[in-house]
Coordinates of C-alpha atoms in Angstrom, one line a residue:
M326 CA 156.9 113.2 95.1
S327 CA 155.2 112.8 91.8
T328 CA 153.3 115.9 90.6
E329 CA 151.4 113.8 88.0
R330 CA 147.6 114.4 87.8
R331 CA 145.9 111.4 86.1
E332 CA 144.7 111.7 82.6
G333 CA 141.0 111.5 83.6
T334 CA 141.2 115.0 85.0
K335 CA 143.2 116.7 82.3
G336 CA 141.4 119.2 80.1
Q337 CA 138.5 119.5 82.5
E338 CA 137.6 122.7 84.4
H339 CA 138.6 122.2 88.0
Y340 CA 135.7 121.5 90.3
R341 CA 136.0 122.9 93.8
I342 CA 135.3 120.5 96.6
S343 CA 133.8 122.1 99.7
P344 CA 132.3 120.7 102.9
R345 CA 128.6 121.4 103.7
R346 CA 127.8 121.7 107.4
V347 CA 124.5 119.8 107.3
A348 CA 122.3 118.6 110.1
F349 CA 119.5 116.1 110.3
D350 CA 116.6 115.6 112.7
W351 CA 116.2 112.0 113.6
D352 CA 113.2 112.3 115.9
E353 CA 110.7 110.8 113.5
T354 CA 112.9 108.2 111.8
P355 CA 111.8 104.7 112.6
L356 CA 114.2 101.9 113.4
H357 CA 113.1 100.1 110.2
W358 CA 113.4 103.2 108.0
I359 CA 112.6 101.0 104.9
P360 CA 109.1 99.8 105.9
D361 CA 108.9 96.1 106.4
E362 CA 112.4 95.6 105.1
P363 CA 114.7 94.9 108.1
T364 CA 117.4 93.1 106.1
A365 CA 117.7 96.0 103.6
T366 CA 117.5 98.5 106.3
H367 CA 120.3 97.0 108.3
V368 CA 122.6 96.1 105.4
I369 CA 122.6 99.9 104.6
N370 CA 122.9 100.7 108.3
V371 CA 126.3 99.1 108.4
L372 CA 127.5 102.3 106.9
H373 CA 126.8 104.0 110.2
L374 CA 128.9 101.4 112.0
L375 CA 131.9 101.8 109.8
L376 CA 132.0 105.4 108.7
P377 CA 132.5 107.4 111.9
A378 CA 135.8 105.7 112.8
G379 CA 136.7 105.1 109.1
E380 CA 136.3 108.6 108.0
R381 CA 138.1 110.0 111.0
W382 CA 141.0 107.7 110.0
F383 CA 140.9 109.1 106.4
V384 CA 141.4 112.6 107.8
K385 CA 144.3 111.5 110.1
V386 CA 146.2 109.7 107.3
F387 CA 145.7 112.6 104.9
K388 CA 147.0 115.0 107.6
E389 CA 150.2 112.9 107.8
A390 CA 150.6 113.1 104.0
L391 CA 149.8 116.8 103.6
P392 CA 153.4 117.9 103.8
L393 CA 154.2 115.7 100.8
V394 CA 151.7 117.5 98.5
D395 CA 153.4 120.1 96.3
D396 CA 150.5 120.5 93.8
P397 CA 148.3 123.4 94.8
A398 CA 145.2 122.1 93.0
L399 CA 145.6 118.7 94.6
L400 CA 146.2 120.4 98.0
G401 CA 142.9 122.3 97.6
D402 CA 141.1 119.1 96.7
V403 CA 142.6 117.2 99.7
K404 CA 141.5 119.9 102.1
G405 CA 138.0 119.9 100.7
F406 CA 137.9 116.1 100.9
M407 CA 139.1 116.2 104.5
G408 CA 136.3 118.7 105.4
Q409 CA 133.7 116.6 103.7
E410 CA 134.8 113.3 105.4
A411 CA 135.0 114.9 108.8
T412 CA 131.4 116.0 108.4
H413 CA 130.3 112.6 107.2
S414 CA 131.9 111.0 110.3
V415 CA 130.0 113.3 112.6
Q416 CA 126.6 112.8 110.9
H417 CA 126.8 109.0 110.8
A418 CA 127.8 109.1 114.5
H419 CA 124.6 110.9 115.2
V420 CA 122.7 108.0 113.6
L421 CA 124.5 105.6 116.0
D422 CA 123.1 107.7 118.8
H423 CA 119.6 107.5 117.3
L424 CA 119.9 103.7 117.1
A425 CA 121.0 103.6 120.7
H426 CA 117.9 105.6 121.7
Q427 CA 115.8 102.9 119.9
R428 CA 117.5 100.3 122.0
L429 CA 119.9 99.0 119.3
D430 CA 123.3 99.3 121.0
T431 CA 126.1 99.1 118.5
E432 CA 129.1 99.6 120.8
A433 CA 130.1 95.9 120.9
Y434 CA 130.6 96.0 117.1
T435 CA 132.1 99.5 116.8
R436 CA 134.7 98.7 119.4
Y437 CA 136.3 96.4 116.9
V438 CA 136.0 99.0 114.1
D439 CA 137.8 101.5 116.3
F440 CA 140.5 99.0 117.0
L441 CA 141.0 98.3 113.3
F442 CA 141.4 102.0 112.4
E443 CA 143.1 103.4 115.5
K444 CA 145.5 100.6 116.4
L445 CA 146.0 98.2 113.4
L446 CA 146.1 101.1 110.9
G447 CA 147.4 103.8 113.1
E448 CA 150.3 106.1 112.6
A449 CA 152.8 103.4 113.6
P450 CA 152.7 99.8 112.1
P451 CA 151.0 97.4 114.4
F452 CA 152.9 94.9 116.6
G453 CA 156.2 96.8 116.0
A454 CA 156.4 95.6 112.4
P455 CA 159.6 96.8 110.8
I456 CA 157.9 98.8 108.0
P457 CA 159.6 102.1 107.0
T458 CA 157.5 105.1 107.8
Q459 CA 157.1 106.2 104.2
E460 CA 156.1 102.8 103.1
W461 CA 153.5 102.5 105.9
L462 CA 152.0 105.8 104.9
R463 CA 151.9 104.9 101.2
F464 CA 150.2 101.6 102.1
R465 CA 147.5 103.3 104.1
L466 CA 146.9 105.8 101.3
S467 CA 146.4 102.9 98.9
L468 CA 143.8 101.5 101.3
I469 CA 141.9 104.8 101.3
A470 CA 142.0 105.0 97.5
A471 CA 140.6 101.5 97.3
I472 CA 137.8 102.2 99.8
E473 CA 136.9 105.4 98.0
Q474 CA 136.4 103.3 94.8
F475 CA 133.6 101.5 96.6
T476 CA 132.1 104.7 98.2
A477 CA 131.9 106.3 94.7
V478 CA 130.1 103.2 93.4
L479 CA 127.7 103.2 96.4
G480 CA 127.2 107.0 96.1
N481 CA 126.3 106.7 92.5
W482 CA 124.0 103.8 93.2
V483 CA 122.0 105.6 96.0
L484 CA 121.5 108.7 93.8
H485 CA 119.7 106.5 91.3
A486 CA 118.0 104.0 93.7
E487 CA 114.4 104.7 92.9
G488 CA 113.5 101.4 94.6
L489 CA 114.2 103.1 98.0
D490 CA 111.6 105.8 97.1
R491 CA 109.0 103.3 95.9
A492 CA 109.4 101.4 99.2
G493 CA 108.5 104.5 101.2
S494 CA 111.9 104.9 102.9
D495 CA 112.2 107.6 105.6
P496 CA 112.9 110.9 103.8
V497 CA 115.5 112.1 106.4
M498 CA 117.6 108.9 106.1
L499 CA 117.3 109.1 102.3
D500 CA 118.5 112.6 102.4
L501 CA 121.5 111.7 104.5
L502 CA 122.4 108.8 102.2
R503 CA 122.0 110.8 99.0
W504 CA 123.8 113.9 100.4
H505 CA 126.7 111.7 101.4
G506 CA 126.6 109.7 98.2
A507 CA 126.6 112.9 96.1
E508 CA 129.7 114.2 98.0
E509 CA 131.4 110.8 97.5
V510 CA 130.8 111.3 93.7
E511 CA 132.1 114.9 94.0
H512 CA 135.4 113.8 95.5
R513 CA 135.6 110.4 93.9
A514 CA 139.1 111.0 92.5
V515 CA 140.8 112.8 95.4
A516 CA 142.0 109.8 97.3
F517 CA 143.3 108.1 94.1
D518 CA 145.1 111.3 93.1
M519 CA 146.6 111.7 96.6
Y520 CA 147.9 108.1 96.4
Q521 CA 149.3 108.7 92.9
H522 CA 151.0 111.8 94.1
C523 CA 152.5 110.4 97.2
G524 CA 152.9 106.7 96.3
G525 CA 156.1 106.8 94.3
T526 CA 156.4 106.0 90.6
G527 CA 156.2 103.2 88.1
L528 CA 155.5 99.5 88.8
P529 CA 155.9 99.7 92.6
R530 CA 153.2 102.4 92.8
Y531 CA 150.8 100.3 90.7
A532 CA 151.6 97.1 92.6
R533 CA 150.8 98.8 95.9
R534 CA 147.5 100.1 94.4
V535 CA 146.6 96.5 93.5
E536 CA 147.6 95.3 97.0
G537 CA 145.4 98.0 98.6
M538 CA 142.4 96.7 96.7
A539 CA 143.3 93.1 97.4
V540 CA 143.2 93.9 101.1
V541 CA 140.2 96.2 101.1
A542 CA 137.7 94.1 99.1
P543 CA 137.6 91.0 101.3
V544 CA 137.9 92.9 104.5
L545 CA 135.0 95.2 103.6
L546 CA 132.8 92.2 102.6
W547 CA 133.6 90.5 105.9
L548 CA 132.9 93.7 107.9
W549 CA 129.6 94.2 106.0
A550 CA 128.3 90.7 106.5
W551 CA 129.3 90.8 110.2
G552 CA 127.7 94.2 110.7
A553 CA 124.4 93.3 109.0
S554 CA 124.3 90.1 111.0
Y555 CA 125.0 92.0 114.2
L556 CA 122.3 94.6 113.6
I557 CA 119.6 92.1 112.7
R558 CA 120.5 89.9 115.7
H559 CA 120.4 92.8 118.2
D560 CA 117.4 94.6 116.7
P561 CA 114.9 94.8 119.6
R562 CA 111.9 94.8 117.2
L563 CA 112.9 91.5 115.7
A564 CA 113.6 89.9 119.1
G565 CA 115.8 87.2 117.5
R566 CA 113.1 86.1 115.0
L567 CA 115.3 86.8 112.0
R568 CA 118.9 86.2 110.9
Y569 CA 120.9 87.8 108.1
S570 CA 120.7 85.6 105.0
L571 CA 121.8 85.8 101.4
R572 CA 118.2 84.9 100.4
E573 CA 116.8 88.0 102.0
H574 CA 119.6 90.1 100.8
N575 CA 119.1 89.0 97.2
R576 CA 115.4 89.6 97.5
A577 CA 116.1 93.2 98.5
V578 CA 118.5 93.5 95.6
R579 CA 115.8 92.4 93.2
R580 CA 113.5 95.1 94.7
G581 CA 116.1 97.8 94.0
L582 CA 116.8 98.3 97.7
L583 CA 120.4 97.3 97.6
P584 CA 123.1 97.5 94.9
T585 CA 123.6 94.4 92.8
W586 CA 126.6 92.1 93.4
K587 CA 127.7 92.9 89.8
E588 CA 127.7 96.6 90.4
L589 CA 130.0 96.1 93.4
G590 CA 132.1 93.4 92.0
S591 CA 132.8 95.0 88.7
A592 CA 134.3 98.0 90.5
I593 CA 137.4 95.8 91.3
P594 CA 138.6 94.9 87.8
R595 CA 138.1 98.5 86.6
Y596 CA 140.3 99.6 89.5
F597 CA 143.0 97.2 88.4
R598 CA 143.4 98.7 85.0
R599 CA 146.7 100.6 84.7
S600 CA 144.9 103.4 82.8
Y601 CA 142.1 103.7 85.3
H602 CA 141.0 106.9 87.0
P603 CA 138.0 107.4 89.3
S604 CA 136.7 110.4 87.4
Q605 CA 135.1 107.6 85.2
E606 CA 132.8 106.6 88.1
G607 CA 129.3 108.0 88.5
S608 CA 127.9 111.3 87.3
L609 CA 129.1 114.5 88.7
R610 CA 126.1 116.3 87.1
K611 CA 123.7 113.9 89.0
A612 CA 125.6 114.6 92.3
V613 CA 125.5 118.4 91.8
E614 CA 121.8 118.2 90.9
Y615 CA 120.9 116.3 94.1
L616 CA 123.0 118.7 96.3
A617 CA 121.1 121.6 94.8
T618 CA 117.8 120.0 96.0
S619 CA 118.9 118.2 99.2
P620 CA 116.9 119.6 102.2
A621 CA 119.9 119.3 104.5
A622 CA 122.4 120.8 101.9
R623 CA 120.1 123.6 101.1
A624 CA 119.6 124.4 104.8
A625 CA 123.4 124.4 105.3
A626 CA 123.9 126.7 102.3
G627 CA 121.2 129.1 103.7
A628 CA 122.9 129.2 107.1
V629 CA 126.2 130.0 105.4
G630 CA 124.6 132.8 103.4
R631 CA 122.9 134.2 106.5
A632 CA 126.1 134.2 108.4
A633 CA 127.9 136.0 105.5
L634 CA 125.2 138.7 105.4
G635 CA 125.4 139.1 109.2

């Protein structure tokens, strides 16, 4: 296995990645947590549909690959990444419970998400496909690296999304999104470095990286559009009066409530550059600054400190 660490991380002081055991109180969070903006609310809510199963899957795949890691620094990063992703999965699952309490049942959608990650992308290739074990693992690692490209972009966006504040968004949901976004920026390079380390060498490694993004980008777009449409259609407050539309989506983009298509789309050609490294994405300083002020992250740090004193 390659011990190469990409150029984007050389010469920099190593940043330690650690999970934060946060908790959120959803009792006062309304169904439309961006007031009078059901489309923007539910486009962002698709995160809660995809991430519980998706981030559990990240952890499972990385566990399979851990024996291949012979770089101690990368191993520490990967374990920190796994801890953060496991916490993200749990916290977004709690939001699904909150939506269910508000009579928005997501199970009909999340069943398919679970099937995608647990069956189609499980430890064995689906339908008995004759793919060598090592190649199947490398392919799934390439998918995670591509997904993490988008989560880094989204994480950086939400940290700077002042439109969400101006719209009077629910502070607890904003804290969840920004805590998560900040941690995505913190660990933005780990999945890429893991793939580079375990994905072989030379042109085949690069070609598989491109293949991973070529699969992930359209599938994510489809899942997101389907998820937003599902949530709006099943929203009990809307009672069928609204459907997901690009017109409403783009109106929310203009108000700064959603990332622009350019922000999302330009992440793809950047990723295709042979010299690319995700340390170029976002601002680690901005992420660390937010984590120092996040109510949930500060409460988690206080609980750890009290436990240590005890």
